[in-house]
XYZ file of C-alpha atoms in Angstrom:
336
model
C -0.429 33.494 -2.080
C -2.203 30.185 -1.572
C -0.044 27.028 -2.473
C -1.945 25.047 -5.579
C -2.440 21.658 -4.163
C -3.163 18.341 -6.567
C -6.670 17.380 -7.310
C -8.079 14.699 -4.859
C -7.687 11.082 -6.234
C -10.677 8.712 -6.588
C -11.063 6.077 -3.888
C -10.890 6.007 -0.384
C -7.364 7.857 0.904
C -8.962 10.503 2.814
C -6.992 12.785 0.983
C -8.082 16.561 1.483
C -4.800 18.532 1.303
C -5.649 21.567 2.877
C -4.696 25.363 1.387
C -1.974 26.598 3.420
C -2.596 30.596 4.353
C 0.234 32.855 5.871
C 3.074 30.270 6.495
C 6.290 31.777 6.561
C 8.572 30.630 3.749
C 12.334 30.496 3.412
C 14.344 31.883 0.611
C 13.505 28.767 -1.648
C 10.146 29.248 -0.880
C 9.832 26.197 1.721
C 7.701 26.381 4.858
C 10.295 26.575 7.515
C 9.417 25.179 11.184
C 9.714 28.575 12.629
C 7.188 29.717 9.851
C 4.854 27.050 10.804
C 5.009 28.119 14.357
C 4.250 31.629 13.800
C 1.500 30.334 11.450
C -0.131 28.711 14.714
C 0.553 31.622 17.212
C -1.471 33.871 14.355
C -4.266 30.923 13.807
C -4.722 29.508 17.326
C -7.467 27.128 15.944
C -5.168 25.654 13.801
C -4.743 21.872 14.957
C -1.688 20.900 16.288
C 0.593 18.136 14.559
C 0.376 14.535 15.237
C 4.300 14.011 15.312
C 4.171 10.608 16.332
C 2.135 9.566 13.055
C 4.291 11.913 10.889
C 7.453 10.775 12.287
C 6.798 7.285 11.776
C 6.443 7.937 7.911
C 8.816 10.655 7.546
C 11.925 8.344 6.479
C 9.709 6.991 3.866
C 8.561 10.377 2.818
C 11.898 11.382 2.450
C 12.934 8.264 0.529
C 10.324 9.213 -1.869
C 10.936 12.798 -2.256
C 14.494 11.931 -2.747
C 13.859 9.608 -5.833
C 11.764 12.060 -6.997
C 14.051 14.818 -7.226
C 17.467 13.314 -6.899
C 18.348 16.051 -4.586
C 18.330 15.644 -0.554
C 17.941 19.525 0.090
C 15.013 19.524 -2.250
C 13.323 16.285 -0.599
C 13.823 17.911 2.800
C 11.917 20.956 1.930
C 9.208 18.820 0.173
C 8.704 16.689 3.415
C 8.758 19.927 5.529
C 5.863 21.294 3.516
C 3.928 17.953 3.717
C 4.312 18.117 7.705
C 2.324 21.536 7.719
C -0.176 20.101 5.367
C -0.513 17.210 7.706
C -0.544 19.258 10.608
C -3.476 21.471 9.150
C -5.414 18.657 7.834
C -8.800 17.532 9.437
C -7.888 14.193 10.821
C -11.497 13.091 11.017
C -11.183 13.152 6.879
C -8.041 11.077 6.924
C -8.868 7.407 6.875
C -5.570 5.922 6.125
C -2.408 8.183 7.033
C -0.072 6.360 5.160
C -1.710 6.770 1.736
C -2.364 10.480 2.818
C 0.935 11.196 3.468
C 2.177 9.543 0.498
C -0.344 10.947 -1.856
C 0.636 14.251 -0.908
C 4.085 13.898 -1.132
C 4.313 12.672 -4.419
C 1.711 15.368 -6.209
C 3.675 17.996 -4.067
C 7.075 16.838 -5.737
C 5.288 16.253 -9.345
C 4.491 20.281 -9.071
C 7.775 21.241 -7.635
C 9.639 19.180 -10.295
C 8.857 21.518 -12.886
C 10.863 24.225 -11.442
C 13.592 22.371 -10.210
C 13.893 21.167 -13.934
C 14.071 24.786 -14.897
C 16.781 25.548 -12.836
C 18.766 22.624 -14.037
C 18.514 23.927 -17.694
C 20.886 26.651 -16.571
C 22.940 24.490 -14.396
C 27.035 24.880 -14.865
C 28.470 21.872 -16.442
C 27.163 18.434 -15.940
C 24.273 17.866 -13.609
C 24.372 14.790 -11.260
C 22.015 13.656 -8.442
C 23.025 14.617 -4.497
C 25.080 11.935 -3.105
C 23.480 10.368 0.110
C 25.303 8.037 2.794
C 23.000 5.177 2.632
C 24.860 2.748 4.957
C 22.334 3.753 7.866
C 19.254 3.319 5.923
C 18.782 7.136 5.021
C 16.939 5.970 1.789
C 14.831 3.080 3.506
C 15.827 -0.720 3.050
C 18.494 -1.548 0.445
C 18.703 -5.134 0.826
C 18.074 -6.308 -2.803
C 19.781 -5.546 -5.735
C 16.428 -3.793 -7.281
C 16.150 -1.583 -4.159
C 20.140 -0.540 -4.328
C 19.341 0.274 -8.223
C 16.465 2.216 -7.623
C 18.714 4.837 -5.713
C 21.977 4.623 -7.581
C 23.380 7.497 -9.277
C 23.003 5.799 -12.729
C 19.328 5.543 -12.439
C 18.633 8.885 -10.806
C 20.431 10.624 -13.561
C 18.326 8.459 -15.971
C 15.294 9.575 -14.519
C 16.081 13.197 -15.586
C 14.792 11.822 -18.711
C 11.347 11.279 -17.490
C 8.320 13.878 -17.246
C 7.192 14.780 -13.745
C 4.107 12.074 -14.114
C 6.306 9.527 -15.359
C 9.070 9.768 -13.003
C 6.062 9.568 -9.916
C 4.864 6.411 -11.553
C 8.006 4.866 -12.167
C 9.283 5.435 -8.557
C 5.999 4.521 -6.942
C 5.641 1.336 -8.736
C 9.482 0.312 -9.099
C 10.979 1.612 -5.836
C 7.730 1.152 -3.181
C 5.911 -1.453 -5.152
C 2.517 0.225 -5.145
C -0.069 -1.704 -7.608
C -1.126 0.088 -10.264
C -4.399 0.337 -8.928
C -3.082 2.419 -5.840
C -0.978 4.447 -7.887
C -4.093 5.612 -10.180
C -5.634 6.708 -7.098
C -2.679 8.692 -5.834
C -2.095 10.558 -9.340
C -5.705 10.763 -10.345
C -5.399 8.376 -13.293
C -6.575 5.302 -14.776
C -5.208 2.018 -14.132
C -4.459 1.485 -17.573
C -2.889 4.958 -18.203
C -0.572 4.092 -15.334
C 0.509 0.926 -16.771
C 1.281 2.615 -20.167
C 3.263 5.491 -18.320
C 5.353 2.802 -16.349
C 6.325 0.732 -18.999
C 7.154 3.894 -21.196
C 9.535 5.247 -18.332
C 10.999 1.728 -17.850
C 12.150 1.842 -21.527
C 13.435 5.429 -20.938
C 15.287 4.925 -17.924
C 17.001 1.493 -19.269
C 18.108 3.273 -22.591
C 21.621 3.166 -23.269
C 24.562 1.212 -21.448
C 23.294 -1.608 -19.168
C 24.964 -1.439 -15.729
C 26.189 -4.654 -13.981
C 26.038 -5.199 -10.227
C 29.507 -6.560 -8.916
C 30.242 -7.829 -5.113
C 31.012 -5.086 -2.713
C 34.509 -6.699 -2.219
C 35.226 -6.617 -6.119
C 34.034 -2.839 -6.027
C 36.406 -1.876 -3.273
C 39.413 -3.751 -4.831
C 39.353 -1.983 -7.772
C 38.476 1.500 -6.097
C 41.613 0.710 -4.145
C 43.783 0.276 -7.246
C 42.204 3.479 -8.835
C 42.576 5.673 -5.785
C 46.385 4.206 -5.872
C 46.862 5.034 -9.364
C 45.128 8.242 -9.507
C 46.976 9.794 -6.361
C 50.309 8.705 -7.836
C 49.606 9.946 -11.353
C 50.029 6.284 -12.762
C 48.307 6.809 -16.063
C 48.939 2.969 -17.338
C 47.758 1.659 -13.937
C 44.504 3.572 -14.477
C 44.274 2.476 -17.839
C 44.145 -1.525 -16.795
C 41.179 -0.688 -14.476
C 39.074 1.168 -17.163
C 36.844 -0.443 -19.815
C 37.447 0.514 -23.243
C 34.452 2.787 -23.229
C 34.447 4.487 -19.716
C 33.112 7.850 -19.139
C 33.859 10.161 -16.285
C 31.067 12.899 -15.337
C 32.153 15.710 -13.045
C 29.650 17.917 -11.204
C 30.980 20.927 -9.748
C 27.973 23.321 -10.150
C 30.393 26.480 -11.472
C 31.734 26.309 -7.997
C 34.595 23.997 -8.054
C 36.907 23.453 -11.102
C 35.453 20.338 -12.968
C 35.248 19.055 -16.579
C 31.952 20.848 -17.775
C 31.620 17.967 -20.450
C 31.908 14.309 -19.923
C 35.121 12.453 -20.823
C 34.956 9.492 -22.723
C 37.375 6.556 -23.858
C 39.754 4.841 -21.491
C 43.108 6.343 -22.646
C 41.633 9.696 -22.184
C 39.786 9.210 -19.279
C 43.090 7.777 -17.689
C 45.174 10.827 -18.506
C 42.362 13.005 -17.077
C 41.900 11.036 -13.963
C 46.003 10.949 -13.220
C 45.558 14.628 -12.687
C 43.692 14.127 -9.398
C 46.644 14.617 -7.101
C 46.959 18.074 -8.191
C 44.003 18.949 -6.680
C 44.845 17.414 -3.415
C 45.954 19.446 -0.246
C 48.391 18.140 2.379
C 45.208 17.534 4.862
C 43.367 15.242 2.237
C 41.866 11.835 2.915
C 39.812 9.418 1.173
C 37.348 7.252 3.233
C 35.119 4.347 1.720
C 31.321 4.732 2.470
C 28.014 3.543 1.009
C 26.816 6.102 -1.246
C 23.379 5.895 -2.623
C 23.778 1.800 -2.233
C 27.115 1.567 -3.959
C 30.561 1.532 -2.649
C 31.862 5.154 -2.837
C 35.065 7.219 -2.116
C 34.670 10.397 0.102
C 36.901 12.792 -0.459
C 37.729 14.975 2.784
C 39.923 18.218 2.988
C 40.658 19.436 6.622
C 38.078 17.068 7.667
C 35.306 18.654 5.621
C 33.705 16.617 2.432
C 35.105 18.031 -0.407
C 34.088 15.555 -3.034
C 32.452 12.262 -3.624
C 33.164 9.473 -6.416
C 31.082 6.845 -7.387
C 31.763 4.050 -9.737
C 29.948 1.613 -12.398
C 31.284 -1.547 -13.734
C 30.818 -3.462 -16.853
C 30.340 -7.355 -16.943
C 33.970 -7.886 -17.198
C 34.389 -6.054 -13.786
C 35.916 -3.242 -15.532
C 35.110 0.512 -14.304
C 32.874 1.687 -17.027
C 31.861 4.830 -15.420
C 33.111 7.483 -12.752
C 30.951 9.959 -11.192
C 32.344 12.526 -9.286
C 30.494 15.198 -7.344
C 32.528 18.103 -5.843
C 29.625 20.833 -5.966
C 29.765 22.032 -2.142
C 25.980 22.566 -2.171
C 25.824 18.919 -2.942
C 27.779 17.534 0.031
C 25.707 18.666 3.169
C 24.306 15.117 3.598
C 27.819 14.012 3.883
C 28.623 16.332 6.438
C 25.863 15.880 8.964
């Protein structure tokens, strides 16, 4: 079946996304590397991929796709599909590879985000974004507060309120700094429309509790105290670290025992998290890592990733949110 492609935007982007015939796909519907090689074997006239150009842009494309989905696996599948389209495209019609690749990626993500949303509606328990270690630059430069904020689990979760087009405009403008004129060309919209969409998306993302940025040193100190209290069942010690309106959200995906609803309130959350030690085996250990731009804890059991905890803080420096991901399907990036 031919894959639908977005309409070409106006302007000189050299955007002519090809229709892919006969490509082999995996169980999730993504084109696999072996599928592409098989396609070329059956279609020897198909052009070879310019790996140098594509690989130069690949990290940025993954970073874009991840912000669109909040899931590393789905982002990888989208980038793989973009590679196939790049490999089959007529280079003579591509005047700006970066613009072409970005346009194809964001529009492909828009299309696939519809089905991803449908799957999340039947997700067991709370859905949280897939955590990614960012200390090595997996999601691009995170030198500024704004850049780290754009990949935080808090913001990615908030972006679930956006429609696919709102998310595309918000990500392109907020995280990548494209002008409204460039975004309009990529998404086949008017400049005025992208401005309105961006304003609306920003309001929806920032609705609710404000997230304050604390120093890495303060975060690590608080998390060390949290770990000590939680691992020893010290309810009072935990309570001292938590804001009165703290919320704990856990994502087990129905595969690992986790609260299916948010746990709210300092006293309740302290008692809930004090039970953490019950789930730790004799080989369990916690390591600090940079997760989505924030200081986080990675739990290992038998040297394999078992869970991730990421924290938000209020203006007084108290813990105001604890996000725990223990769904094994979401921990692949930590095992790489």
